[in-house]
Amino acid sequence: MSKFEWKKQLKELYLPSTQPTIIDVPTMKFFTIDGKGNPNEKPFQEHIEILYALSYAIRMMPKKGITPEGYYEYTVFPLEGHWDLDEEGRTKDYLDKNHLVYKLMIRQPDFVTEELFQYARDTVKKKKPNLDVDQVRFETITEGLCVQAMHIGSFDDEWKTFERMESYCAENNVKRAEKTHKEIYISDPRKTAPEKLKTVLRFKVEEV
């Protein structure tokens, strides 16, 4: 079996057009971690490190002589974030990043089980005892009906893409179901110029 690569086989989820579209997002498995505060500060980076450490522990199991039932070669999925504001943040007429509330996550292949999640946690605890992997949960999440678009550019300019998405909703008889939104980070911000960053923006909608 050839290697499963999300960029090639799941373009509708991870490489959408810059023009907004409606998509029914299927149920998927994730390693998730909750946090709050400015994403430019250290705790946010630590949360990312933890999620990737666990995800690669699963990915590299065959190299350790363990091949789980149903395992197949694959590329680790991209980092995703579900974003909200705390109560004080919602009262402000501007975005104060110190009041952000988030759930970071990395999708896992369907063969991943609770048992394999525990294996990943134990592996990372031994290899990187400084990482608090006990914060992480193994969740099954269904987003359902959403509008999404690829945003190209700085995170601070995402509002422009959101405006286009809102207009698209008005033209297609759907409305935004909640204030929160999802971001999927296709580019690595450490290696990509801000104006070239690719981020999938997505929010839940319901029919009018």
mmCIF file of C-alpha atoms in Angstrom:
data_model
loop_
_atom_site.group_PDB
_atom_site.id
_atom_site.type_symbol
_atom_site.label_atom_id
_atom_site.label_comp_id
_atom_site.label_asym_id
_atom_site.label_seq_id
_atom_site.Cartn_x
_atom_site.Cartn_y
_atom_site.Cartn_z
ATOM 1 C CA MET A 1 0.000 0.000 0.000
ATOM 2 C CA SER A 2 1.360 3.447 -0.912
ATOM 3 C CA LYS A 3 1.947 6.045 1.766
ATOM 4 C CA PHE A 4 -1.162 8.011 2.759
ATOM 5 C CA GLU A 5 -0.527 11.725 2.308
ATOM 6 C CA TRP A 6 -3.247 14.126 3.441
ATOM 7 C CA LYS A 7 -2.102 16.840 1.010
ATOM 8 C CA LYS A 8 -2.809 14.516 -1.911
ATOM 9 C CA GLN A 9 -5.742 12.379 -0.758
ATOM 10 C CA LEU A 10 -7.737 14.887 1.301
ATOM 11 C CA LYS A 11 -7.432 18.128 -0.642
ATOM 12 C CA GLU A 12 -11.073 19.028 0.028
ATOM 13 C CA LEU A 13 -10.315 19.207 3.774
ATOM 14 C CA TYR A 14 -6.795 20.622 3.804
ATOM 15 C CA LEU A 15 -6.196 22.470 0.527
ATOM 16 C CA PRO A 16 -9.451 24.283 -0.303
ATOM 17 C CA SER A 17 -9.745 27.227 -2.674
ATOM 18 C CA THR A 18 -9.282 30.798 -1.503
ATOM 19 C CA GLN A 19 -12.925 31.193 -2.521
ATOM 20 C CA PRO A 20 -15.292 30.074 0.289
ATOM 21 C CA THR A 21 -17.086 26.739 -0.080
ATOM 22 C CA ILE A 22 -19.499 24.623 1.944
ATOM 23 C CA ILE A 23 -18.215 21.273 3.215
ATOM 24 C CA ASP A 24 -19.611 18.514 5.425
ATOM 25 C CA VAL A 25 -16.650 17.637 7.648
ATOM 26 C CA PRO A 26 -16.619 13.971 8.718
ATOM 27 C CA THR A 27 -16.027 12.523 12.188
ATOM 28 C CA MET A 28 -12.313 12.287 12.972
ATOM 29 C CA LYS A 29 -9.988 11.281 15.811
ATOM 30 C CA PHE A 30 -7.665 13.831 17.424
ATOM 31 C CA PHE A 31 -5.110 14.339 20.153
ATOM 32 C CA THR A 32 -6.235 17.618 21.760
ATOM 33 C CA ILE A 33 -4.988 20.060 24.357
ATOM 34 C CA ASP A 34 -6.829 23.073 25.830
ATOM 35 C CA GLY A 35 -5.214 26.417 26.559
ATOM 36 C CA LYS A 36 -5.724 30.139 26.859
ATOM 37 C CA GLY A 37 -3.764 33.331 26.358
ATOM 38 C CA ASN A 38 -1.515 34.843 23.716
ATOM 39 C CA PRO A 39 -0.341 32.298 21.107
ATOM 40 C CA ASN A 40 2.975 34.181 20.843
ATOM 41 C CA GLU A 41 3.927 33.138 24.369
ATOM 42 C CA LYS A 42 5.723 30.025 25.648
ATOM 43 C CA PRO A 43 2.776 27.847 26.847
ATOM 44 C CA PHE A 44 1.298 27.809 23.338
ATOM 45 C CA GLN A 45 4.583 26.571 21.850
ATOM 46 C CA GLU A 46 4.835 23.894 24.550
ATOM 47 C CA HIS A 47 1.347 22.661 23.686
ATOM 48 C CA ILE A 48 2.372 22.306 20.040
ATOM 49 C CA GLU A 49 5.513 20.387 21.017
ATOM 50 C CA ILE A 50 3.474 17.971 23.143
ATOM 51 C CA LEU A 51 0.971 17.237 20.368
ATOM 52 C CA TYR A 52 3.673 16.589 17.788
ATOM 53 C CA ALA A 53 5.664 14.390 20.192
ATOM 54 C CA LEU A 54 2.604 12.186 20.753
ATOM 55 C CA SER A 55 1.702 12.114 17.063
ATOM 56 C CA TYR A 56 5.199 11.046 16.039
ATOM 57 C CA ALA A 57 5.253 8.406 18.789
ATOM 58 C CA ILE A 58 2.319 6.770 16.962
ATOM 59 C CA ARG A 59 3.817 7.341 13.513
ATOM 60 C CA MET A 60 7.149 5.746 14.468
ATOM 61 C CA MET A 61 5.784 2.637 16.233
ATOM 62 C CA PRO A 62 6.893 0.214 13.482
ATOM 63 C CA LYS A 63 10.476 1.519 13.894
ATOM 64 C CA LYS A 64 10.200 0.358 17.521
ATOM 65 C CA GLY A 65 9.158 -3.104 16.377
ATOM 66 C CA ILE A 66 5.450 -2.524 17.064
ATOM 67 C CA THR A 67 2.940 -2.543 14.218
ATOM 68 C CA PRO A 68 -0.630 -1.888 15.438
ATOM 69 C CA GLU A 69 -3.559 -3.617 13.771
ATOM 70 C CA GLY A 70 -4.611 -1.629 10.717
ATOM 71 C CA TYR A 71 -1.419 0.444 10.641
ATOM 72 C CA TYR A 72 -0.402 2.039 7.353
ATOM 73 C CA GLU A 73 2.329 4.454 6.264
ATOM 74 C CA TYR A 74 1.157 8.057 6.480
ATOM 75 C CA THR A 75 2.250 11.659 6.813
ATOM 76 C CA VAL A 76 1.522 13.208 10.228
ATOM 77 C CA PHE A 77 -1.493 15.503 9.919
ATOM 78 C CA PRO A 78 -1.193 19.297 10.317
ATOM 79 C CA LEU A 79 -1.737 21.246 13.505
ATOM 80 C CA GLU A 80 -5.263 22.626 13.958
ATOM 81 C CA GLY A 81 -6.708 25.124 16.388
ATOM 82 C CA HIS A 82 -10.266 25.824 17.530
ATOM 83 C CA TRP A 83 -10.460 29.453 18.668
ATOM 84 C CA ASP A 84 -12.721 31.408 21.018
ATOM 85 C CA LEU A 85 -12.530 34.351 23.444
ATOM 86 C CA ASP A 86 -13.130 34.432 27.192
ATOM 87 C CA GLU A 87 -15.967 36.557 28.600
ATOM 88 C CA GLU A 88 -13.829 39.672 29.049
ATOM 89 C CA GLY A 89 -12.340 39.309 25.567
ATOM 90 C CA ARG A 90 -15.808 39.265 24.023
ATOM 91 C CA THR A 91 -16.641 42.666 25.530
ATOM 92 C CA LYS A 92 -13.748 44.419 23.767
ATOM 93 C CA ASP A 93 -14.136 46.072 20.370
ATOM 94 C CA TYR A 94 -10.734 44.787 19.275
ATOM 95 C CA LEU A 95 -8.958 41.423 19.437
ATOM 96 C CA ASP A 96 -6.945 41.146 22.658
ATOM 97 C CA LYS A 97 -4.876 37.988 22.175
ATOM 98 C CA ASN A 98 -4.388 37.655 25.940
ATOM 99 C CA HIS A 99 -8.068 36.700 26.163
ATOM 100 C CA LEU A 100 -7.996 33.949 23.535
ATOM 101 C CA VAL A 101 -9.219 30.473 24.469
ATOM 102 C CA TYR A 102 -8.131 27.589 22.274
ATOM 103 C CA LYS A 103 -8.098 23.866 21.689
ATOM 104 C CA LEU A 104 -5.073 22.725 19.699
ATOM 105 C CA MET A 105 -5.259 19.353 17.976
ATOM 106 C CA ILE A 106 -3.624 16.979 15.540
ATOM 107 C CA ARG A 107 -5.735 14.467 13.660
ATOM 108 C CA GLN A 108 -4.900 10.775 14.076
ATOM 109 C CA PRO A 109 -5.403 7.881 11.651
ATOM 110 C CA ASP A 110 -8.493 5.743 12.147
ATOM 111 C CA PHE A 111 -6.473 2.806 13.521
ATOM 112 C CA VAL A 112 -5.485 4.807 16.631
ATOM 113 C CA THR A 113 -7.204 3.543 19.794
ATOM 114 C CA GLU A 114 -7.264 4.548 23.454
ATOM 115 C CA GLU A 115 -4.642 1.853 24.060
ATOM 116 C CA LEU A 116 -2.308 3.352 21.442
ATOM 117 C CA PHE A 117 -2.876 6.813 22.922
ATOM 118 C CA GLN A 118 -1.711 5.482 26.302
ATOM 119 C CA TYR A 119 1.326 3.942 24.594
ATOM 120 C CA ALA A 120 2.176 7.321 23.029
ATOM 121 C CA ARG A 121 1.850 9.101 26.369
ATOM 122 C CA ASP A 122 4.084 6.552 28.131
ATOM 123 C CA THR A 123 6.658 6.779 25.330
ATOM 124 C CA VAL A 124 6.849 10.578 25.441
ATOM 125 C CA LYS A 125 6.976 10.621 29.258
ATOM 126 C CA LYS A 126 10.113 8.481 29.134
ATOM 127 C CA LYS A 127 11.750 10.338 26.251
ATOM 128 C CA LYS A 128 10.759 13.904 27.190
ATOM 129 C CA PRO A 129 9.814 13.957 30.899
ATOM 130 C CA ASN A 130 9.692 17.771 30.818
ATOM 131 C CA LEU A 131 6.530 17.664 28.658
ATOM 132 C CA ASP A 132 3.211 17.497 30.509
ATOM 133 C CA VAL A 133 1.440 14.955 28.304
ATOM 134 C CA ASP A 134 -1.268 14.375 30.921
ATOM 135 C CA GLN A 135 -2.979 17.544 29.612
ATOM 136 C CA VAL A 136 -3.766 15.808 26.322
ATOM 137 C CA ARG A 137 -7.040 14.055 25.515
ATOM 138 C CA PHE A 138 -7.925 11.559 22.795
ATOM 139 C CA GLU A 139 -11.182 12.785 21.261
ATOM 140 C CA THR A 140 -13.549 11.940 18.442
ATOM 141 C CA ILE A 141 -14.893 15.175 16.917
ATOM 142 C CA THR A 142 -17.602 15.837 14.331
ATOM 143 C CA GLU A 143 -17.628 19.346 12.882
ATOM 144 C CA GLY A 144 -20.416 18.722 10.372
ATOM 145 C CA LEU A 145 -21.640 21.427 7.993
ATOM 146 C CA CYS A 146 -19.069 24.233 7.626
ATOM 147 C CA VAL A 147 -17.924 27.023 5.363
ATOM 148 C CA GLN A 148 -14.182 27.127 4.731
ATOM 149 C CA ALA A 149 -11.569 28.936 2.645
ATOM 150 C CA MET A 150 -7.806 29.047 2.316
ATOM 151 C CA HIS A 151 -6.333 32.218 3.797
ATOM 152 C CA ILE A 152 -3.001 33.260 2.331
ATOM 153 C CA GLY A 153 -1.112 35.822 4.375
ATOM 154 C CA SER A 154 -0.552 36.981 7.929
ATOM 155 C CA PHE A 155 -2.710 35.649 10.775
ATOM 156 C CA ASP A 156 -3.534 39.297 11.572
ATOM 157 C CA ASP A 157 -5.211 39.659 8.163
ATOM 158 C CA GLU A 158 -7.564 36.696 8.588
ATOM 159 C CA TRP A 159 -10.501 39.064 9.075
ATOM 160 C CA LYS A 160 -10.448 39.777 5.327
ATOM 161 C CA THR A 161 -11.049 36.109 4.514
ATOM 162 C CA PHE A 162 -13.683 35.851 7.248
ATOM 163 C CA GLU A 163 -15.539 38.767 5.654
ATOM 164 C CA ARG A 164 -15.636 36.898 2.336
ATOM 165 C CA MET A 165 -16.856 33.780 4.129
ATOM 166 C CA GLU A 166 -19.657 35.729 5.828
ATOM 167 C CA SER A 167 -20.719 37.185 2.473
ATOM 168 C CA TYR A 168 -20.702 33.714 0.963
ATOM 169 C CA CYS A 169 -23.014 32.520 3.747
ATOM 170 C CA ALA A 170 -25.490 35.318 3.041
ATOM 171 C CA GLU A 171 -25.512 34.396 -0.666
ATOM 172 C CA ASN A 172 -25.991 30.660 -0.050
ATOM 173 C CA ASN A 173 -28.785 30.530 2.544
ATOM 174 C CA VAL A 174 -26.642 29.493 5.475
ATOM 175 C CA LYS A 175 -25.630 31.371 8.598
ATOM 176 C CA ARG A 176 -22.748 31.067 11.006
ATOM 177 C CA ALA A 177 -23.739 28.721 13.827
ATOM 178 C CA GLU A 178 -21.316 30.024 16.469
ATOM 179 C CA LYS A 179 -18.654 32.700 17.026
ATOM 180 C CA THR A 180 -15.825 30.183 17.301
ATOM 181 C CA HIS A 181 -13.761 29.072 14.330
ATOM 182 C CA LYS A 182 -11.192 26.459 13.257
ATOM 183 C CA GLU A 183 -7.756 27.130 11.773
ATOM 184 C CA ILE A 184 -5.610 24.478 10.065
ATOM 185 C CA TYR A 185 -1.959 25.425 9.704
ATOM 186 C CA ILE A 186 -0.720 24.205 6.332
ATOM 187 C CA SER A 187 2.497 26.291 6.524
ATOM 188 C CA ASP A 188 5.117 26.299 9.249
ATOM 189 C CA PRO A 189 5.250 29.920 10.514
ATOM 190 C CA ARG A 190 8.846 29.386 11.655
ATOM 191 C CA LYS A 191 9.929 28.773 8.054
ATOM 192 C CA THR A 192 7.404 30.768 5.995
ATOM 193 C CA ALA A 193 7.185 34.500 5.373
ATOM 194 C CA PRO A 194 3.957 35.955 6.870
ATOM 195 C CA GLU A 195 2.600 37.012 3.456
ATOM 196 C CA LYS A 196 2.943 33.415 2.189
ATOM 197 C CA LEU A 197 1.370 31.577 5.119
ATOM 198 C CA LYS A 198 -1.425 29.168 4.181
ATOM 199 C CA THR A 199 -4.154 28.659 6.788
ATOM 200 C CA VAL A 200 -7.496 26.929 6.281
ATOM 201 C CA LEU A 201 -10.241 28.949 8.005
ATOM 202 C CA ARG A 202 -13.481 27.163 8.834
ATOM 203 C CA PHE A 203 -16.603 27.766 10.887
ATOM 204 C CA LYS A 204 -19.774 25.814 11.499
ATOM 205 C CA VAL A 205 -22.930 26.879 9.683
ATOM 206 C CA GLU A 206 -26.605 25.992 9.649
ATOM 207 C CA GLU A 207 -29.252 26.406 6.987
ATOM 208 C CA VAL A 208 -31.385 29.535 7.221
#
